Amino acid sequence: METYKIKFEPLGLSGRCRADESLLACAQSTGIGIISLCGGEGNCQSCRVQLLEGTASKPTASELKAYSRQEIKEGWRLACQTYPTSDGKVGLPPASLTTTQRVQTEGQEVGIEPEPVVVPYQLKLSKPSLTDAQADAGRLLKALNRQHRLRCDSIDIGALSQLSPQLRSWNWQCRASVRGDEVIAFGPWPSRQLGLAVDLGTSKISGYLVDLDSGRTLAAKGVSNPQISYGEDIISRISYATQSAAKATQLQKLVVRALNKLAGDLCALTKAKVGEIVDAVLVGNTAMHHLLVGLPVKQLALAPFVPAVSRAIDIKTSRLGLKFAPGAYLHLLPNIAAFVGADHTAVL
């Protein structure tokens, strides 16, 4: 299928647009956030752009309703309704772009005694030799279980892939982060363990970086949910996600990318590394929850409005593409119903 080069000003970014692809879709695939409160249905008139050069499809009824004849002559269009028919240049007014919002993350911190599910253990291992050539993983598990009276029998494969060079660089002393009967991460001794708490909202995302040893919040930050360019409300997101598996995956990747950036920003504020995040917890409404994990959402919008799952979920962060400690888990609190999610559970 024929494609056209579209340049977006004043950003100076260019993308390739198929003949069957709207300017809104082209902008989104180029990484440009254009507000589309109705999810590209042509109803909200929030994705206003100006065609500066090139040709495009004829104005639709939605566009004729949104603009005067003079504005149409000047090239004003709705990005979701406009399909290019040649290479072109598109002007993006500031009001049409998604921007960073002021997200409130402040609150009264309550002192509690932390009980982290991930426990750090100090280890000192004997060095291998010609008479003691035991594998590094076996040597570590044996020392861990003997020195701390545990029954750990597995090491996360991501953590294991880094173990051999780490042990040698740390002179056979380390911190083993244990969750249940699994070692999920390693670090030098002494080193800290961090946790990340996230409130995933429809329009905003709030993140809190926590020291798991003291329970103290080290940093907090809020950002816009980038999915807003695909619809302002839950129903618009569900409508977009159910159009195809690719579009559902697109929404998932947007949030994962935002969470990785948020974690990186929080760690930068405290001179920490994202690899020190060994545990994470997330709450959000049921639709945001399902879209992040990759669960179907169509049934959420249809009577009797049944979620795919209501119990709590623990999932490896690496499976979602979250770049924390190699074997870190993400804990998602239970949902109550289709439109009563884990964000409500969190305050009970």
Short mmCIF file of C-alpha atoms in Angstrom, two decimals, residues 154-161 182-185 326-328:
data_model
loop_
_atom_site.label_atom_id
_atom_site.label_comp_id
_atom_site.label_asym_id
_atom_site.label_seq_id
_atom_site.Cartn_x
_atom_site.Cartn_y
_atom_site.Cartn_z
CA SER A 154 15.39 -21.69 42.67
CA ILE A 155 16.95 -18.56 41.22
CA ASP A 156 15.15 -16.36 38.71
CA ILE A 157 16.67 -16.90 35.27
CA GLY A 158 17.23 -13.17 34.78
CA ALA A 159 19.13 -12.94 38.07
CA LEU A 160 21.00 -16.16 37.29
CA SER A 161 22.23 -14.76 33.97
CA GLU A 182 12.99 -18.05 45.06
CA VAL A 183 16.01 -15.77 44.80
CA ILE A 184 14.88 -12.91 42.56
CA ALA A 185 17.86 -10.52 42.61
CA PRO A 326 15.60 -9.22 37.09
CA GLY A 327 13.12 -11.37 39.05
CA ALA A 328 10.97 -8.63 40.58
#
